[in-house]
Amino acid sequence: MTQLSRQDKEELLRKLRKLELAKKEKVLEHFVATPMQDKFFKSPKPIRLLTAGNGSGKSLSLLMELVWTHLKLHPYRDCSMINHSWFIVPGYDKVEDYCQELKKWCPPSQMPDFDKMGTSAIRRLRWKNGDLTTFYSIDSDPNRFEGTNFQKLFI
């Protein structure tokens, strides 16, 4: 068995990293919806509700909707006119959890910037195409929810 030179090893490592990045860019192609999620995604209704037990994929379903919407890749809906969404969370501490999951499902070249907006928690996603997602806590002042400065709402 022949030994690889340092230069050959570095070149091989570069190629492996390039392959890994290419695989991550195609991460959305590997998402397989459960039958319950599939029904939710395919529903033509403007208001949809997904209820199920723990670990059933409710949060992932919302996250996939968010990614598809802002990358304009939704397989069942026209999202071309949506550029600002609100995402209502149980508490701002949950935003970090959603963002960690987002890193698993959003292609790296399309990963939004996380904006804390001068606070201790992430409050906004700034998508590469200029779209925005603003996070609000369910505990927010009800007056915060007045207005129509969004085209899609995720709860």
C-alpha angles and dihedrals in degrees: 000000000000124000119236118232119238089254091052091049091051091049091049090049091051090052092048091051090049090052091048091051091049089052091051091050088060095046093120090061089064097056112113116189122218115238089259092050091045091055090049094049094046097047110116092207116118091222117044131179125199116192125175143129130286115298094016097120103260095134092043089051091056091046093051089049089052094049095044091047097052096039088049089234102117106147094211108027139054105240097167093113096047114097104146126046134175120220114199114206132186089244136345089254088069092061090077089056092052091047092052089052090045089059088060096052107031118081108248093238089057098041109134122233114254112232121193091188092217094310133104094252133056107266104170142029116214107202121211091245092057097262120137134213116193121198121217128182119234084232092062121121106278089233087066089069095057118107135042103257092139140059099207133033125203118193 
